[in-house]
PDB file of C-alpha atoms and ligand atoms in Angstrom:
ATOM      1  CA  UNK A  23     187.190 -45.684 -13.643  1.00 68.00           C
ATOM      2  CA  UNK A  24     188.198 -47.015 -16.911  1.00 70.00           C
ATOM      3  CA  UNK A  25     185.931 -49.849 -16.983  1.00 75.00           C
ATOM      4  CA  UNK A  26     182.640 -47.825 -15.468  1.00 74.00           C
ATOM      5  CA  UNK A  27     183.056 -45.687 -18.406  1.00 77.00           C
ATOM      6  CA  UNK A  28     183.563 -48.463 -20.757  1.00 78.00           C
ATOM      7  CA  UNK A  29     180.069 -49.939 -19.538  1.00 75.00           C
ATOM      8  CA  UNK A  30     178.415 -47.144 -19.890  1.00 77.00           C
ATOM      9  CA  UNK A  31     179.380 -46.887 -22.912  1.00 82.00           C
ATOM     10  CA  UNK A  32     178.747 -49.819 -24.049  1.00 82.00           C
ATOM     11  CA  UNK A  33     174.900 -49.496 -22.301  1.00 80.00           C
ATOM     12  CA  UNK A  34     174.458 -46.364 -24.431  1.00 80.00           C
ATOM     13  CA  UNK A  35     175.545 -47.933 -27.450  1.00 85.00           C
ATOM     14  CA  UNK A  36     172.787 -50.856 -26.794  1.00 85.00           C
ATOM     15  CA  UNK A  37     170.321 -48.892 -25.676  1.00 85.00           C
ATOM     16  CA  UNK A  38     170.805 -46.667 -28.957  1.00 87.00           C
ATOM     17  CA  UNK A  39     170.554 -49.242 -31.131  1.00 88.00           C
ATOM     18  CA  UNK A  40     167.750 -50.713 -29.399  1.00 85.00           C
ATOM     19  CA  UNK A  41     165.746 -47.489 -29.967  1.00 85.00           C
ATOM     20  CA  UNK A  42     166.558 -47.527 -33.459  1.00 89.00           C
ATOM     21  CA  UNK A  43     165.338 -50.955 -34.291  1.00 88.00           C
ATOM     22  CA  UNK A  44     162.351 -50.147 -32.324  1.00 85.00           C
ATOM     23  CA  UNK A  45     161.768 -47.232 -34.147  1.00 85.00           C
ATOM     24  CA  UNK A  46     162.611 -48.965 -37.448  1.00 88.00           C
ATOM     25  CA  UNK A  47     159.622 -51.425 -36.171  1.00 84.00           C
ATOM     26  CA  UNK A  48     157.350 -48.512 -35.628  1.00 84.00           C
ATOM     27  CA  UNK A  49     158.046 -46.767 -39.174  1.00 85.00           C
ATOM     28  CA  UNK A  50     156.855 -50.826 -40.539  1.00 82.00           C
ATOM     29  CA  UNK A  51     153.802 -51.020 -38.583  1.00 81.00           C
ATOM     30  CA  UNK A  52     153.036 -47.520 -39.993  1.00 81.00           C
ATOM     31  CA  UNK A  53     153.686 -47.918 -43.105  1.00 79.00           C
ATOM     32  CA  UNK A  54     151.765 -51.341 -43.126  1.00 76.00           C
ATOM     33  CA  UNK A  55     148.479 -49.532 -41.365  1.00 78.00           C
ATOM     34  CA  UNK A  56     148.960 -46.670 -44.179  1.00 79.00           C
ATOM     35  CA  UNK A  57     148.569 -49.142 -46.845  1.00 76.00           C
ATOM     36  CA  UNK A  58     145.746 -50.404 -45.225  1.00 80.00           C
ATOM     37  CA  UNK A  59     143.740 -47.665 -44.314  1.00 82.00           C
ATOM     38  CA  UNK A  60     144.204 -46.851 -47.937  1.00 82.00           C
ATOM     39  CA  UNK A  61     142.646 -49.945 -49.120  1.00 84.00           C
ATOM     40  CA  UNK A  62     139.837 -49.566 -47.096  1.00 84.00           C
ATOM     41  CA  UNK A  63     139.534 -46.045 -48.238  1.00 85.00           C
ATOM     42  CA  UNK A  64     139.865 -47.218 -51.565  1.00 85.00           C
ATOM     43  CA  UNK A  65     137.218 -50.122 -51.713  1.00 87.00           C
ATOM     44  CA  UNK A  66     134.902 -47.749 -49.953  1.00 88.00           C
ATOM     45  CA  UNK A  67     135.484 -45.009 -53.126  1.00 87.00           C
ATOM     46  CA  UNK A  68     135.300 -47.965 -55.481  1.00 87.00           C
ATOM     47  CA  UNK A  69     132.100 -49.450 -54.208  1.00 90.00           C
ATOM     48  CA  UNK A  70     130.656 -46.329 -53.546  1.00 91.00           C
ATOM     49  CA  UNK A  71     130.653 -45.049 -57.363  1.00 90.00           C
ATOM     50  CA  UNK A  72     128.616 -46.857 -58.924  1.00 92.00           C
ATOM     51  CA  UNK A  73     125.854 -46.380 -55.531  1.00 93.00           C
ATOM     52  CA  UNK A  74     126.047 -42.792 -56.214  1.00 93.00           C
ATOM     53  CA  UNK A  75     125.358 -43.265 -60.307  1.00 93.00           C
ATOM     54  CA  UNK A  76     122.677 -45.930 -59.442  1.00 93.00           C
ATOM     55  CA  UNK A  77     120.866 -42.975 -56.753  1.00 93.00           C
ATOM     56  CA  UNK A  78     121.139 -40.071 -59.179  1.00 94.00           C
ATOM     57  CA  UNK A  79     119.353 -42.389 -61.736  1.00 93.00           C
ATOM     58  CA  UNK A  80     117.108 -43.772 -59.478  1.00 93.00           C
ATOM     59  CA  UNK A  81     116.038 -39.489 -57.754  1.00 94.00           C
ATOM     60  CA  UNK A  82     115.685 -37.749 -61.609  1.00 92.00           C
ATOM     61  CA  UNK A  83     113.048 -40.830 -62.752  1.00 92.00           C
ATOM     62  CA  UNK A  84     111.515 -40.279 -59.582  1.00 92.00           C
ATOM     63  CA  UNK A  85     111.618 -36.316 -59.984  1.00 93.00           C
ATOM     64  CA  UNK A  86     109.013 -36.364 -62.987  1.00 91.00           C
ATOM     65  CA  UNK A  87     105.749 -37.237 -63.112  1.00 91.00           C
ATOM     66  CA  UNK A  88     105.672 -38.757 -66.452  1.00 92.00           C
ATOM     67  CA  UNK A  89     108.708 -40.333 -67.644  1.00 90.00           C
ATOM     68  CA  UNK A  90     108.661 -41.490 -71.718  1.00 93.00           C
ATOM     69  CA  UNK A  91     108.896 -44.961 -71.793  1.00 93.00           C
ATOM     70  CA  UNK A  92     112.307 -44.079 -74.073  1.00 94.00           C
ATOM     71  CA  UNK A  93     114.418 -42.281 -71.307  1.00 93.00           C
ATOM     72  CA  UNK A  94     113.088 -44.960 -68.659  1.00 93.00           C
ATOM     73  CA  UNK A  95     114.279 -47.609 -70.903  1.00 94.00           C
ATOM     74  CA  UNK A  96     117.498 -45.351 -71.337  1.00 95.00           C
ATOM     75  CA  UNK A  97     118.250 -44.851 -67.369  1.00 94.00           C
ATOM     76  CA  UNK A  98     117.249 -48.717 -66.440  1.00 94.00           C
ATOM     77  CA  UNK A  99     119.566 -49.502 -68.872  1.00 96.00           C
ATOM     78  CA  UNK A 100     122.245 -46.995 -67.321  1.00 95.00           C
ATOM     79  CA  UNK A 101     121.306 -48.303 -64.155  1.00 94.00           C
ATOM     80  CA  UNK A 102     121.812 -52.276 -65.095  1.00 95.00           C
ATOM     81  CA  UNK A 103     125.505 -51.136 -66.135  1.00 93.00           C
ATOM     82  CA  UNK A 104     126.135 -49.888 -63.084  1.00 93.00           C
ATOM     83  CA  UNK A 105     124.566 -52.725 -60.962  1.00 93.00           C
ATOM     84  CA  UNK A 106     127.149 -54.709 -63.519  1.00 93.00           C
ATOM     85  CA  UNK A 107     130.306 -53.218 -62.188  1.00 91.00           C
ATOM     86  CA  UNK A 108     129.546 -53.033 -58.869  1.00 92.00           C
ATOM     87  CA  UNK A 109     129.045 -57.114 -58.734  1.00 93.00           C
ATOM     88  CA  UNK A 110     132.931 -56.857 -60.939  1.00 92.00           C
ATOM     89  CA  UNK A 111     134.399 -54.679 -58.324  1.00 92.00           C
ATOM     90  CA  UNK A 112     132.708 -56.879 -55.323  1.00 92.00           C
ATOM     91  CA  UNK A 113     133.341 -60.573 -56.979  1.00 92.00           C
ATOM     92  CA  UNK A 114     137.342 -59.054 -57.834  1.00 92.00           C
ATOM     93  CA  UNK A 115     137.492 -57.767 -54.050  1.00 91.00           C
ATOM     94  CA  UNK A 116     136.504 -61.646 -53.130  1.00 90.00           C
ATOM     95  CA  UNK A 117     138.778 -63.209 -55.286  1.00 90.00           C
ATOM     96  CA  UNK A 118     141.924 -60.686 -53.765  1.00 88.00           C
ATOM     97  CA  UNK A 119     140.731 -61.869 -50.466  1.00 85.00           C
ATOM     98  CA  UNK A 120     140.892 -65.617 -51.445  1.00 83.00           C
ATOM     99  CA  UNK A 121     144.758 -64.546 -52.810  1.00 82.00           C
ATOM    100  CA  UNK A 122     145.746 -63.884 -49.554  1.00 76.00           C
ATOM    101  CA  UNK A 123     148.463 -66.497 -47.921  1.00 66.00           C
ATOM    102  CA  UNK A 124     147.824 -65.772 -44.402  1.00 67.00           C
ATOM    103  CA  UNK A 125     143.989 -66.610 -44.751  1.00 67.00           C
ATOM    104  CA  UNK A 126     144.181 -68.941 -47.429  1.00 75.00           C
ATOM    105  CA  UNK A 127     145.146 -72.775 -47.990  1.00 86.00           C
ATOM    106  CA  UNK A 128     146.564 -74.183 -51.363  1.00 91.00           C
ATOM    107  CA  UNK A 129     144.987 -76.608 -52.975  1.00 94.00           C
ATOM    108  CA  UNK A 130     147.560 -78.067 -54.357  1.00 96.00           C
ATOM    109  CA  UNK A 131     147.450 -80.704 -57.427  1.00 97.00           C
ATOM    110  CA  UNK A 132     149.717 -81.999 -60.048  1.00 98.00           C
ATOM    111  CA  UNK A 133     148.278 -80.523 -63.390  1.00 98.00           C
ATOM    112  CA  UNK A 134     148.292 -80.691 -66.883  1.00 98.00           C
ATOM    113  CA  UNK A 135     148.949 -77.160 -67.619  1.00 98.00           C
ATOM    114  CA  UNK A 136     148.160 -77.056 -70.958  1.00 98.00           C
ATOM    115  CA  UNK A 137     144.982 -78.232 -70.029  1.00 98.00           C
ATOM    116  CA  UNK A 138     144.679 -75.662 -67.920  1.00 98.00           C
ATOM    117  CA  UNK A 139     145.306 -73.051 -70.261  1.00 98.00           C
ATOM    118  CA  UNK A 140     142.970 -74.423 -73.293  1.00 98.00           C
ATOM    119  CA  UNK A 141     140.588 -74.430 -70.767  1.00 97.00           C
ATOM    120  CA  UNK A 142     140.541 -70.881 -70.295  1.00 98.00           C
ATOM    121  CA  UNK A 143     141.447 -69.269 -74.086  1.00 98.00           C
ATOM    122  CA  UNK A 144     138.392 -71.323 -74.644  1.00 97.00           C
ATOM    123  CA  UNK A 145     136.157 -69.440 -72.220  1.00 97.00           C
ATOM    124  CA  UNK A 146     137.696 -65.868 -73.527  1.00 97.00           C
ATOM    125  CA  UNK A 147     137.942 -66.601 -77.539  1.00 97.00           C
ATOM    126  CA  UNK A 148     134.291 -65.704 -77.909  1.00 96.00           C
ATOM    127  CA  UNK A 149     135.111 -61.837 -76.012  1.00 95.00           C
ATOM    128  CA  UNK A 150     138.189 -61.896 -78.399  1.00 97.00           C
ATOM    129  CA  UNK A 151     135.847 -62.850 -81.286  1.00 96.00           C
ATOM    130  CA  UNK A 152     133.893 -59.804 -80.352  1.00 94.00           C
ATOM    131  CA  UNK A 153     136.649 -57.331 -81.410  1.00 94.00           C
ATOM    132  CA  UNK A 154     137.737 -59.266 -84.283  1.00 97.00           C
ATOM    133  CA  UNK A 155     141.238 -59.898 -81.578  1.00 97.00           C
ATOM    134  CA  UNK A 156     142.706 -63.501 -82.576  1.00 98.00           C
ATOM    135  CA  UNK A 157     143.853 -65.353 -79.261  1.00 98.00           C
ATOM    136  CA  UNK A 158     146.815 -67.885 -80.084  1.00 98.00           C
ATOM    137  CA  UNK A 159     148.251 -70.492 -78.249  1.00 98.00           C
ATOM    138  CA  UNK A 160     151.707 -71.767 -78.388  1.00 98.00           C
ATOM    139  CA  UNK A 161     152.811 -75.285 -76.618  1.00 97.00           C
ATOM    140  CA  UNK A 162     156.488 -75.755 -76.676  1.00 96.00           C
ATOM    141  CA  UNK A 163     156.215 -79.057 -74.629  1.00 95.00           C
ATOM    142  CA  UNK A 164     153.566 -80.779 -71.795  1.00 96.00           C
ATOM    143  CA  UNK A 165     154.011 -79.098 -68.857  1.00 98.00           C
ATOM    144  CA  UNK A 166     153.178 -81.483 -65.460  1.00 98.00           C
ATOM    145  CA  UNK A 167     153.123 -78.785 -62.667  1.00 98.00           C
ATOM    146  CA  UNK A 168     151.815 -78.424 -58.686  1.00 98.00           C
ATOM    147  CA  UNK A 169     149.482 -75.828 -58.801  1.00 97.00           C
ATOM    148  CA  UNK A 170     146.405 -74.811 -57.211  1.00 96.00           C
ATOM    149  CA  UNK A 171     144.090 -74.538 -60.599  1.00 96.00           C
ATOM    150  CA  UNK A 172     141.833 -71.822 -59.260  1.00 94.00           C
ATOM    151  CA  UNK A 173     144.655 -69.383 -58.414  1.00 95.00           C
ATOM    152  CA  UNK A 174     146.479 -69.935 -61.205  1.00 97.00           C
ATOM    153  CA  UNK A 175     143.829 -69.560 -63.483  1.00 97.00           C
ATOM    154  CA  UNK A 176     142.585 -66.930 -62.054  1.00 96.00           C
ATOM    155  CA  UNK A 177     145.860 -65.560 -62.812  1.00 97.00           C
ATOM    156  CA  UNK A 178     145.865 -66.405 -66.500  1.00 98.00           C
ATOM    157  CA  UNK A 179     142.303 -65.488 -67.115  1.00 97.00           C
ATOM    158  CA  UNK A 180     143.618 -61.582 -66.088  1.00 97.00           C
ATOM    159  CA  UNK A 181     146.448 -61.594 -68.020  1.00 98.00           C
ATOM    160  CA  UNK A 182     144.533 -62.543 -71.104  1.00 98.00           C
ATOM    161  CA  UNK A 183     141.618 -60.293 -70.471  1.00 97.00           C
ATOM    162  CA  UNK A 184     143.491 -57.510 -70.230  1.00 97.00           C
ATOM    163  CA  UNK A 185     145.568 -58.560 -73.285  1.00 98.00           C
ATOM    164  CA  UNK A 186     141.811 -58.500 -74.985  1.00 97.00           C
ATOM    165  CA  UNK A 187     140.447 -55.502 -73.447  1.00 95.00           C
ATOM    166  CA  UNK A 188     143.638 -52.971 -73.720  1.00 95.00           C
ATOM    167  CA  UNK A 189     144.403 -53.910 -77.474  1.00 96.00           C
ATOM    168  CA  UNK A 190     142.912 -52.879 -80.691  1.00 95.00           C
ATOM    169  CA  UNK A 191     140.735 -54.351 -83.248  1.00 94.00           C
ATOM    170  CA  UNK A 192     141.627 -56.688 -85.439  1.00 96.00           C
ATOM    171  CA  UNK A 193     144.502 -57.405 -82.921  1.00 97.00           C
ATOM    172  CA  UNK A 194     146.675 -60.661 -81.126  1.00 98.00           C
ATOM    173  CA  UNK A 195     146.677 -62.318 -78.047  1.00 98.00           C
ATOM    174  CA  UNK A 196     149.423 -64.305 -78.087  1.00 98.00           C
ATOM    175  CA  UNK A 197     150.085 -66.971 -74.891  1.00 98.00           C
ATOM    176  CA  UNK A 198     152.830 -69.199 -74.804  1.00 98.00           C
ATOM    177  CA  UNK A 199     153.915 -71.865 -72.512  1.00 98.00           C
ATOM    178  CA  UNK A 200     157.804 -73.619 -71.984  1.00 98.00           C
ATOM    179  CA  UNK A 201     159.407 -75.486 -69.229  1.00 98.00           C
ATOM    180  CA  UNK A 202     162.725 -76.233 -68.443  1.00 97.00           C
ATOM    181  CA  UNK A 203     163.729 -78.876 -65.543  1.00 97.00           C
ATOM    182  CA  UNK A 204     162.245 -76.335 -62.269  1.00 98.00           C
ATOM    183  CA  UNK A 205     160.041 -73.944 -63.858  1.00 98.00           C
ATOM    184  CA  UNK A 206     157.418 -73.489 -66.601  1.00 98.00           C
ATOM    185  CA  UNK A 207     157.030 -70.268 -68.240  1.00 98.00           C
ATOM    186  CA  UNK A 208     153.613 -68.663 -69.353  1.00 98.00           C
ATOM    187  CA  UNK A 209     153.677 -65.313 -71.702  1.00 98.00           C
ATOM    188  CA  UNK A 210     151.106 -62.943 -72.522  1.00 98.00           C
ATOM    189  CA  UNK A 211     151.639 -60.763 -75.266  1.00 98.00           C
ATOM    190  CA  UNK A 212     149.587 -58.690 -77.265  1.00 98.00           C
ATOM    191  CA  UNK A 213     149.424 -55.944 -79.992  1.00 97.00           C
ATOM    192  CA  UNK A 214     147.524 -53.333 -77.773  1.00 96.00           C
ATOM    193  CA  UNK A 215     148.106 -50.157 -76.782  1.00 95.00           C
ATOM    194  CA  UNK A 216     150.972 -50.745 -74.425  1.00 97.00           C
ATOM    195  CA  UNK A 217     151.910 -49.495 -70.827  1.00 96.00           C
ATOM    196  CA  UNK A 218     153.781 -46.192 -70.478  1.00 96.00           C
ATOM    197  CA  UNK A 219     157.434 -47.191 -68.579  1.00 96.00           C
ATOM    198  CA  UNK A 220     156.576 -44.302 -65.715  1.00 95.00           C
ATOM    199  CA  UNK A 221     153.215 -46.564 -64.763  1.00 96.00           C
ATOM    200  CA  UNK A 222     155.097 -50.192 -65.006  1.00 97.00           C
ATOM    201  CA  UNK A 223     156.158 -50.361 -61.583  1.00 95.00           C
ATOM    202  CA  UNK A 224     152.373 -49.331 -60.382  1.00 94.00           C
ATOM    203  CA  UNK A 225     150.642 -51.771 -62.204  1.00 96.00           C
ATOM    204  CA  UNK A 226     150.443 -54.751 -59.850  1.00 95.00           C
ATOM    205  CA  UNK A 227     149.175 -51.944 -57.411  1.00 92.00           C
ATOM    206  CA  UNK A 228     145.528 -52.974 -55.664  1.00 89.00           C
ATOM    207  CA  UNK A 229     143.135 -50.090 -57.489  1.00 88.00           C
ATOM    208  CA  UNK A 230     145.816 -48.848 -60.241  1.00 90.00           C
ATOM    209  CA  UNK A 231     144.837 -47.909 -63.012  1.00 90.00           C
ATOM    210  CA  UNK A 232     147.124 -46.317 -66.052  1.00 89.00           C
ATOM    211  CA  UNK A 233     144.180 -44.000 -67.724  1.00 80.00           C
ATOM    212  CA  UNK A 234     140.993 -43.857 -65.394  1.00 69.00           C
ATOM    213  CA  UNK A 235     138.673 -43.150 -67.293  1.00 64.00           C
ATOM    214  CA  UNK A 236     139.555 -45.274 -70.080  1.00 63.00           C
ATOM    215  CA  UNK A 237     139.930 -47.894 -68.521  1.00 59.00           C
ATOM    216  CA  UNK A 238     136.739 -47.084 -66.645  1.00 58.00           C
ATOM    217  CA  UNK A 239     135.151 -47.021 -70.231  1.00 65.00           C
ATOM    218  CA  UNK A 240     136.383 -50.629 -70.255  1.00 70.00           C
ATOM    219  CA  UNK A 241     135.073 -51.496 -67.251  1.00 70.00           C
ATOM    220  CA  UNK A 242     138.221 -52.166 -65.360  1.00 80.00           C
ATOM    221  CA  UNK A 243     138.606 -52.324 -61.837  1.00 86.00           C
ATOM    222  CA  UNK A 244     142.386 -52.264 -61.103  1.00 90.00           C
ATOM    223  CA  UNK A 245     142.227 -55.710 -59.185  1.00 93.00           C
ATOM    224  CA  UNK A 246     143.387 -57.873 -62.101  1.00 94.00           C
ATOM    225  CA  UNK A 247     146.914 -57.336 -61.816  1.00 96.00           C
ATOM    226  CA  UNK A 248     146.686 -57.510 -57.823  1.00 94.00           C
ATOM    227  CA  UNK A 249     145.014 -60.804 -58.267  1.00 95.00           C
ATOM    228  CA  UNK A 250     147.448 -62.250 -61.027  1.00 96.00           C
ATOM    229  CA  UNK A 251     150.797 -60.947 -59.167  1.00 96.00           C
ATOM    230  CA  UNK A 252     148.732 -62.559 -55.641  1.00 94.00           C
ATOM    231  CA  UNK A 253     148.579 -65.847 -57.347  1.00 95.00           C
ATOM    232  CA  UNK A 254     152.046 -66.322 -58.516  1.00 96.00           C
ATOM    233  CA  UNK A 255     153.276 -65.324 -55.183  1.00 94.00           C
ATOM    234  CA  UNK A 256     151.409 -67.814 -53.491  1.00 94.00           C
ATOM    235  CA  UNK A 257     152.665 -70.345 -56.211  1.00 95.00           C
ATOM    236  CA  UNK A 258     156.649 -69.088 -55.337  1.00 95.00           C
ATOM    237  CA  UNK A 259     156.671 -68.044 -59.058  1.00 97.00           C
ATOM    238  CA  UNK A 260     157.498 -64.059 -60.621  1.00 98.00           C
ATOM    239  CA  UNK A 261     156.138 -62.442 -62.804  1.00 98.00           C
ATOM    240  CA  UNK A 262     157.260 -59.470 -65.335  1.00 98.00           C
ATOM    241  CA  UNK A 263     155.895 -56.791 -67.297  1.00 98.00           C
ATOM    242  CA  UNK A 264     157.465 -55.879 -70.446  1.00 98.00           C
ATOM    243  CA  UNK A 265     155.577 -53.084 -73.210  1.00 98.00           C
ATOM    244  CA  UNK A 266     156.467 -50.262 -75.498  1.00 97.00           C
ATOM    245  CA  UNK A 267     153.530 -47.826 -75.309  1.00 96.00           C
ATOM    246  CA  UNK A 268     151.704 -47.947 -78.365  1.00 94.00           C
ATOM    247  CA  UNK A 269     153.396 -51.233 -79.645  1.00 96.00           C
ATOM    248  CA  UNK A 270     151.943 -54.211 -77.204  1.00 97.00           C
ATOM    249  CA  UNK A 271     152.624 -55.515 -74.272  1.00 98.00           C
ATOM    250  CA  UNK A 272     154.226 -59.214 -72.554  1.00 98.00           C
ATOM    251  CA  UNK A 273     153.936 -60.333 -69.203  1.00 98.00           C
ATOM    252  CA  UNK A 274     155.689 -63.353 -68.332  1.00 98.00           C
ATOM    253  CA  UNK A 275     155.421 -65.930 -65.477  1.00 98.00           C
ATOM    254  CA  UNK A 276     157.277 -68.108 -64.185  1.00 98.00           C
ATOM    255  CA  UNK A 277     156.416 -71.128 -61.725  1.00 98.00           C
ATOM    256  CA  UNK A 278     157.745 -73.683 -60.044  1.00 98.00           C
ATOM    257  CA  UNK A 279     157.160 -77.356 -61.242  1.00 98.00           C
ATOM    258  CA  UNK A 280     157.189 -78.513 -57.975  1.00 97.00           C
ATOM    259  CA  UNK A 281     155.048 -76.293 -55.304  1.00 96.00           C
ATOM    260  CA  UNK A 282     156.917 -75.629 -51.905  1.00 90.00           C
ATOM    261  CA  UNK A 283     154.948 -74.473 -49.379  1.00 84.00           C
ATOM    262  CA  UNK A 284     156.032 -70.798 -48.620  1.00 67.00           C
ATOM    263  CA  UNK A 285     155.968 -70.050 -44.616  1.00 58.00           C
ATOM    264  CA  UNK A 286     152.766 -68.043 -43.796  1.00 52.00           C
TER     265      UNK A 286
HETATM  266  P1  ADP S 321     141.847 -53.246 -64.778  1.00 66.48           P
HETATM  267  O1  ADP S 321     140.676 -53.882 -64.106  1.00 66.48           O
HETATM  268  O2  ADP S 321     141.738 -51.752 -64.839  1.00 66.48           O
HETATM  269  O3  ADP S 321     142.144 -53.858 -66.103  1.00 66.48           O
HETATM  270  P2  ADP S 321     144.327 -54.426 -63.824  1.00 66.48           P
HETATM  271  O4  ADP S 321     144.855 -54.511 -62.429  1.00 66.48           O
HETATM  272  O5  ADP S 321     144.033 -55.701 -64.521  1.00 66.48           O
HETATM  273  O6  ADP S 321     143.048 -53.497 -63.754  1.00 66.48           O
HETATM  274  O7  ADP S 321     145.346 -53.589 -64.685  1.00 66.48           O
HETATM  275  C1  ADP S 321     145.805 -52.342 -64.186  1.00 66.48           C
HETATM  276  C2  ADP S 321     146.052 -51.367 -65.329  1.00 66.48           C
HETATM  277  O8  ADP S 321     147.176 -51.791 -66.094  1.00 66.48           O
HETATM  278  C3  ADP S 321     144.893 -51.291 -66.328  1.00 66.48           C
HETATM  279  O9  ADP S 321     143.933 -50.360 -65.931  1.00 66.48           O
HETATM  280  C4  ADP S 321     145.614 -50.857 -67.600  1.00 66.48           C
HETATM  281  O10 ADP S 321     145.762 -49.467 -67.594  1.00 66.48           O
HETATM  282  C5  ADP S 321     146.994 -51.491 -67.462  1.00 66.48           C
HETATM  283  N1  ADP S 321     147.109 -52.765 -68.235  1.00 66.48           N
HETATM  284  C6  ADP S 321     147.014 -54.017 -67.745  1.00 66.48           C
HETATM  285  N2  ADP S 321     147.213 -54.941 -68.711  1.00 66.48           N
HETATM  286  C7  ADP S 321     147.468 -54.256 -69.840  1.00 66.48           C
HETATM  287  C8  ADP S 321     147.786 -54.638 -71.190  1.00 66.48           C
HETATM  288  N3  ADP S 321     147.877 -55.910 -71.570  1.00 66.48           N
HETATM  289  N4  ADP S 321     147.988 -53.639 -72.089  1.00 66.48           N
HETATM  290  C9  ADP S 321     147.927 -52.342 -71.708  1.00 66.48           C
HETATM  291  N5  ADP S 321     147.638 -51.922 -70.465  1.00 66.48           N
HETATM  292  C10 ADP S 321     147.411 -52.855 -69.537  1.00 66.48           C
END
């Protein structure tokens, strides 16, 4: 009859586009487990690297009898570096952690930003100082904002690092703060060697890293940007990348003056 095959119908129709939700669901779930098992694959290759340096160093003193007190001093010293970036990799693998909203609680607390912000150019001027990079700081008003200072700074001490470590010498850091009635906007620009436009959108990407061993010669380990972009999220803020390779680059942030709580 007309109206059996007008249920049945209809039943099909659900039950299709019940499987394709469900299988819509499935692709997610895959996708998410993908990204995971890649992170685990990629902390284990992270972590493991310097391990492998540290155990070759460790086997060819070992190997000889007599080692001149020269090449000891030459390996320990190798060794020490590498002992150094492993603690970098594990203490920015603890921080990412601490960035993520469904383990973590805000602190939350109204701040003087500019405060804030002193507080860390401060801490980085002498690195700066190093390369002969000057690190300025623009105010454009007092900014009162709810923030949780650890995240956020966390987030600003990355951005200006970087600024610092990708630039040349005799360079600029230059970090700039505004506010309007919601928001208050923090930029990072610099004079360094810039980001090419293919590897902008990979940047914020956990492990990225635009020239590897480069930036391994800097001592990067391609948290930073997964920590700073963690942060603002957390905060409800956004933040931007804008560079011309080989001119500089800006990264800008914006936050909210008031923090909402975002549903975990
Ligand atoms: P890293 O520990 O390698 O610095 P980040 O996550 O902080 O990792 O940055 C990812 C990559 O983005 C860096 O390896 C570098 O290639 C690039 N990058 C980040 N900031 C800058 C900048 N200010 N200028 C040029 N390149 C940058």
């Amino acid at each position: 009859s007309y109206d059996e095959d007008y249920l049945h119908e209809e039943t099909f129709a659900e039950t299709k586009r019940f499987s394709e939700a469900f299988n819509k669901m499935i692709e997610r779930f895959k996708v998410l487990d993908e990204s995971r098992q890649e992170f685990v694959s990629n902390v284990s290759h992270e972590l493991k690297t310097p391990i492998t340096s540290m155990k070759v160093l460790a086997d060819s003193l070992l190997a000889q009898e007599e080692v001149p007190a020269e090449l000891y001093r030459e390996f320990m010293a190798d060794m020490s570096e590498e002992i150094e970036r492993e603690n970098k990799i594990i203490n920015d693998l603890l921080s990412l952690v601490k960035m993520d909203k469904t383990t973590t609680d805000m602190n939350i607390e109204n701040l003087n930003i500019n405060e804030v912000v002193e507080r860390i150019l401060k801490r980085l001027r002498p690195i700066a100082e190093k390369q002969n990079i000057e690190v300025l700081f623009e105010s454009f008003r007092p900014v009162e904002a709810e923030i949780d200072e650890t995240k956020f700074s966390l987030c600003v001490s990355n951005l200006v690092e970087n600024a610092i470590k990708y630039n040349h010498e005799n360079g600029w850091v230059h970090v700039s703060l505004n506010a309007d009635h919601k928001f208050f906007y923090l930029k990072v620009t610099d004079s360094g060697i810039g980001i090419p436009k293919e590897a902008q959108e990979h940047i914020f990407e956990r492990f990225y890293r635009v020239d590897k061993s480069h930036s391994r010669e800097i001592g990067g380990t391609g948290l930073g940007l997964a920590i700073a972009r963690n942060s603002v999220i957390m905060h409800r803020g956004a933040i931007k990348v804008y560079s011309e390779e080989g001119e500089g680059t800006t990264f800008t942030v914006r936050m909210p003056l008031k923090y909402v709580a975002s549903a975990k």
